[in-house]
Amino acid sequence: MSENNNNRTLRLLFPQWQGGGNNPPYILGAHLLNWLAPKSEGPFEEVPVSSNLDEEKVNGIMARGTVLKQARSAKELIHKHNPDSIVVLGGDCSVELAPFAYLNEKYKGDTALLWVDAHPDVYIPEDFPNHHAMVLANLLGVGDKEFVAEVPRIFKPEQVLFVGLNDLLEPLNSESLRNLKLDILGPDEIKQDSSNVLQWLDERKPSKIIIHFDLDVLDMTEFRSLLVAYPGTYEEYKDKFPRGVRMEAIIRVLQDIAKSYDVVGLGITEHFPWDSYFLQNMLSRLPLIGDIDKTERPKFNPL
């Protein structure tokens, strides 16, 4: 049922890396997503992202000023086009603050937000410093006041469904999650078919669907371009992370939704192409094509 009017779909490349703990691999991951994704005929914008490392913590949030500035830049680019629908290729999860806020306002709150993610992203600064883990809280009106102010129409808890959520870490046992009482479908509840998701939507009958798709929801044994699959620590940590969702199951769920509902937002985030990232680093330090005096490896935070 989704209307594929590409001319009214804004494709937004947003290679933000500061919201995920200053991890440069996010930059390459976003650009590779854009390169790999089918070409579109509609408008395209790349949100300008600072290349500077920002380790300043303000109000409990790392790189707060940089992330807030970039969110506002994304909002300006979106309003420049006034699109009917948006595809976001990120970057850390906080790239979705501006586009999802825009869509919920445009459609007067008659939307459902499906959070397809291993994590709930409803941290508050007192729990965790990286903004990519707070973005859904902000969309729900919880957290830092300036980020919440960027959401003109707050999402209601009954608009949100977690799909594939399987990683409730201790810091998430906070009031921000308990009080919101958000609906959750774990990996086992979408493994065989999409009926649980479709039933939830049928009970609410939203006019438009917005989908957040964090690649870390995928089964790490099948897809390895994930933060937690960093080669240096994978063997140590692999048994500590819950099993994710098979790629074909996610495809089926999202296709089934699109057959019955009008999908107006799709954000894809958290792509960590480790092999390509280390290959890029190697090439930059080789004779004739790189700088043989370059000895420092790029800084990143594997966990």
XYZ file of C-alpha atoms in Angstrom:
303
model
C 0.000 0.000 0.000
C 3.009 2.300 0.354
C 3.060 4.932 -2.356
C 6.418 4.876 -4.127
C 6.381 8.484 -5.270
C 10.138 8.939 -5.383
C 9.833 12.572 -6.355
C 8.263 13.306 -2.980
C 10.671 11.105 -1.003
C 13.708 12.874 0.385
C 16.819 10.729 0.647
C 18.879 12.037 3.554
C 22.479 10.898 3.976
C 23.470 11.696 7.547
C 26.916 10.245 8.409
C 26.884 11.423 12.021
C 29.373 9.700 14.282
C 29.579 11.861 17.396
C 26.252 10.687 18.843
C 27.535 7.132 19.022
C 30.588 7.811 21.151
C 32.790 9.517 18.542
C 33.130 6.430 16.357
C 34.528 7.295 12.881
C 33.384 3.974 11.320
C 29.856 5.415 11.321
C 30.962 7.800 8.573
C 32.071 5.080 6.170
C 29.087 2.958 7.162
C 26.610 5.661 6.181
C 28.288 6.378 2.854
C 28.401 2.677 2.016
C 24.692 2.383 2.826
C 24.003 5.213 0.408
C 26.176 3.591 -2.270
C 24.618 0.154 -1.817
C 21.000 1.307 -1.683
C 19.022 1.407 -4.955
C 19.262 4.759 -6.704
C 16.346 7.137 -6.295
C 14.900 9.840 -8.534
C 13.768 12.130 -5.750
C 15.633 14.876 -3.898
C 18.847 14.071 -2.088
C 20.641 15.894 0.699
C 23.724 15.153 2.756
C 23.652 16.647 6.218
C 26.950 18.439 6.914
C 28.760 16.610 9.703
C 31.781 17.922 11.564
C 34.994 15.938 11.158
C 36.245 17.150 14.531
C 36.384 14.889 17.557
C 34.069 16.269 20.250
C 34.690 14.751 23.672
C 33.030 17.532 25.643
C 30.245 16.387 27.933
C 27.503 18.935 28.605
C 24.428 18.184 30.695
C 25.569 14.577 30.799
C 25.682 14.170 26.994
C 28.866 13.612 25.013
C 29.299 15.924 21.996
C 25.974 17.549 22.894
C 26.619 20.801 21.022
C 27.779 19.069 17.845
C 24.877 16.605 17.751
C 22.308 19.323 18.440
C 23.739 21.569 15.720
C 23.679 18.728 13.186
C 20.101 17.820 14.094
C 19.097 21.410 13.381
C 20.944 21.323 10.057
C 18.996 18.186 9.129
C 15.742 19.932 10.044
C 16.573 22.855 7.749
C 17.298 20.538 4.829
C 14.063 18.618 5.387
C 11.920 21.754 5.528
C 13.637 23.015 2.381
C 11.989 20.146 0.468
C 8.836 19.588 2.550
C 8.804 15.899 1.489
C 5.927 13.466 1.874
C 8.326 10.735 2.960
C 11.946 10.408 4.045
C 14.661 7.761 3.817
C 17.492 8.346 6.288
C 20.852 6.644 5.838
C 23.021 7.039 8.930
C 25.139 7.253 11.021
C 24.304 6.694 14.642
C 20.669 6.380 15.737
C 20.368 10.015 16.788
C 20.208 11.013 13.096
C 16.498 10.207 13.231
C 15.484 12.957 15.649
C 14.777 15.616 12.997
C 13.217 13.464 10.239
C 10.910 11.504 12.535
C 9.860 14.658 14.379
C 9.043 16.254 11.018
C 6.946 13.293 9.862
C 4.932 13.044 13.070
C 4.143 16.756 12.880
C 3.333 16.636 9.155
C 0.819 13.839 9.658
C -0.605 15.360 12.869
C 0.380 12.418 15.041
C -1.599 9.916 12.956
C 1.458 7.677 12.720
C 2.922 4.533 14.196
C 6.641 4.363 14.947
C 8.165 0.893 14.691
C 11.503 0.763 16.513
C 13.258 -2.208 14.892
C 16.292 -2.395 17.124
C 18.103 -4.609 19.610
C 18.038 -1.684 22.062
C 15.229 0.616 23.214
C 17.139 3.942 22.907
C 15.265 5.485 25.823
C 18.252 6.248 27.999
C 18.441 9.554 29.818
C 21.727 11.439 30.407
C 21.867 10.185 33.996
C 22.043 6.628 32.649
C 24.345 6.889 29.640
C 26.297 9.689 27.884
C 25.893 8.894 24.160
C 22.934 10.536 22.458
C 22.201 7.690 20.038
C 20.832 5.795 23.037
C 18.474 8.688 23.930
C 16.827 9.578 20.631
C 13.562 7.701 21.143
C 13.261 9.149 24.641
C 13.534 12.627 23.089
C 10.887 11.806 20.480
C 8.649 10.778 23.388
C 9.319 14.040 25.222
C 11.796 12.644 27.749
C 15.350 13.833 28.381
C 17.412 16.902 27.556
C 15.112 19.917 27.128
C 16.816 21.317 24.016
C 16.625 18.009 22.164
C 12.986 17.559 23.203
C 12.282 21.092 21.959
C 13.289 19.888 18.473
C 10.182 17.646 18.471
C 7.148 19.886 17.814
C 4.659 17.012 18.178
C 5.730 14.491 20.769
C 5.081 10.841 19.998
C 2.668 9.155 22.394
C 3.721 5.812 23.945
C 0.807 4.062 22.234
C 2.268 5.078 18.845
C 5.475 3.115 19.421
C 6.202 -0.592 19.017
C 9.569 -2.198 19.630
C 10.297 -4.933 17.081
C 13.135 -7.374 17.723
C 14.151 -5.799 21.029
C 16.341 -8.210 22.962
C 18.905 -6.266 24.981
C 17.602 -4.643 28.153
C 20.817 -3.755 29.983
C 20.841 -2.772 33.652
C 20.960 1.026 33.128
C 17.722 0.772 31.178
C 15.885 -0.262 34.330
C 15.159 3.431 34.782
C 11.958 5.371 35.220
C 12.213 6.648 31.639
C 11.480 3.136 30.347
C 9.184 1.840 33.090
C 6.860 4.850 33.064
C 6.424 4.874 29.275
C 5.086 1.290 29.191
C 5.996 0.742 25.547
C 4.870 -2.368 23.678
C 7.550 -4.914 22.831
C 7.798 -7.769 20.337
C 10.996 -9.770 20.777
C 12.838 -11.789 18.132
C 10.817 -14.960 18.798
C 7.525 -13.114 18.253
C 8.399 -12.195 14.662
C 10.429 -15.295 13.802
C 7.718 -17.272 11.994
C 5.396 -14.597 10.620
C 4.403 -10.938 10.907
C 1.010 -11.487 12.519
C 1.901 -9.925 15.879
C 3.097 -6.707 14.240
C 0.092 -6.539 11.922
C -2.320 -7.173 14.786
C -0.765 -4.347 16.799
C -1.133 -2.009 13.822
C -4.677 -3.162 13.104
C -5.705 -2.255 16.650
C -4.441 1.309 16.131
C -5.079 1.821 12.407
C -2.515 4.594 11.864
C -2.582 6.525 8.616
C 1.218 6.473 8.214
C 4.085 4.246 9.336
C 7.574 5.357 10.341
C 10.271 2.690 10.672
C 13.560 2.901 12.526
C 15.840 0.038 11.470
C 19.016 -0.310 13.484
C 21.127 -2.988 11.833
C 22.200 -4.288 15.232
C 18.813 -6.034 15.465
C 20.190 -8.561 12.962
C 21.631 -11.943 13.908
C 25.363 -11.414 14.348
C 26.132 -14.918 13.088
C 24.554 -13.922 9.759
C 25.518 -10.237 9.483
C 28.790 -9.001 10.936
C 28.924 -5.299 10.029
C 27.830 -4.383 13.544
C 29.446 -2.483 16.385
C 29.496 -5.525 18.654
C 31.198 -7.606 15.961
C 34.414 -5.559 16.165
C 37.124 -8.126 15.315
C 39.335 -7.229 18.280
C 36.722 -8.174 20.868
C 34.256 -10.366 18.987
C 35.467 -13.681 20.376
C 35.431 -12.308 23.915
C 31.942 -10.825 23.758
C 30.027 -12.879 21.194
C 28.434 -15.214 23.749
C 27.343 -12.297 25.941
C 25.011 -10.768 23.359
C 21.520 -12.190 22.741
C 20.763 -13.781 19.395
C 19.343 -11.293 16.892
C 16.768 -11.587 14.117
C 17.407 -13.263 10.772
C 17.662 -10.843 7.870
C 14.886 -12.541 5.911
C 12.542 -12.200 8.895
C 13.121 -8.429 9.025
C 12.596 -8.141 5.262
C 9.346 -10.090 5.530
C 8.022 -7.973 8.412
C 8.772 -4.679 6.676
C 7.370 -5.893 3.357
C 4.189 -7.113 5.041
C 3.738 -3.731 6.710
C 4.209 -1.901 3.418
C 1.565 -4.076 1.720
C -1.127 -2.829 4.100
C 0.053 0.575 5.279
C 1.601 3.746 3.911
C 5.253 3.792 5.006
C 6.487 7.401 5.013
C 9.721 7.060 6.964
C 12.572 4.570 6.902
C 15.773 5.173 8.818
C 18.663 2.714 8.570
C 21.463 3.181 11.068
C 24.476 1.719 12.881
C 26.329 0.179 9.933
C 29.859 -0.867 10.923
C 31.632 -2.337 7.860
C 34.717 -3.399 9.785
C 36.577 -5.067 6.895
C 36.075 -2.052 4.635
C 37.007 0.317 7.451
C 40.322 -1.399 8.155
C 41.005 -1.765 4.426
C 40.405 1.960 3.991
C 42.842 2.642 6.819
C 45.453 0.349 5.266
C 45.150 1.934 1.824
C 45.608 5.387 3.312
C 49.041 4.303 4.613
C 50.480 2.660 1.485
C 53.025 4.064 -0.995
C 51.781 5.970 -4.065
C 48.130 6.019 -2.953
C 48.490 6.988 0.694
C 50.835 8.439 3.292
C 53.571 6.046 4.396
C 54.367 8.303 7.373
C 50.852 7.958 8.721
C 51.209 5.630 11.694
C 48.196 6.464 13.832
C 45.134 4.301 13.427
C 41.778 6.071 13.638
C 40.278 6.305 17.080
C 37.054 4.455 17.796
C 35.226 2.880 20.705
C 34.437 -0.773 19.966
C 31.965 -1.018 22.862
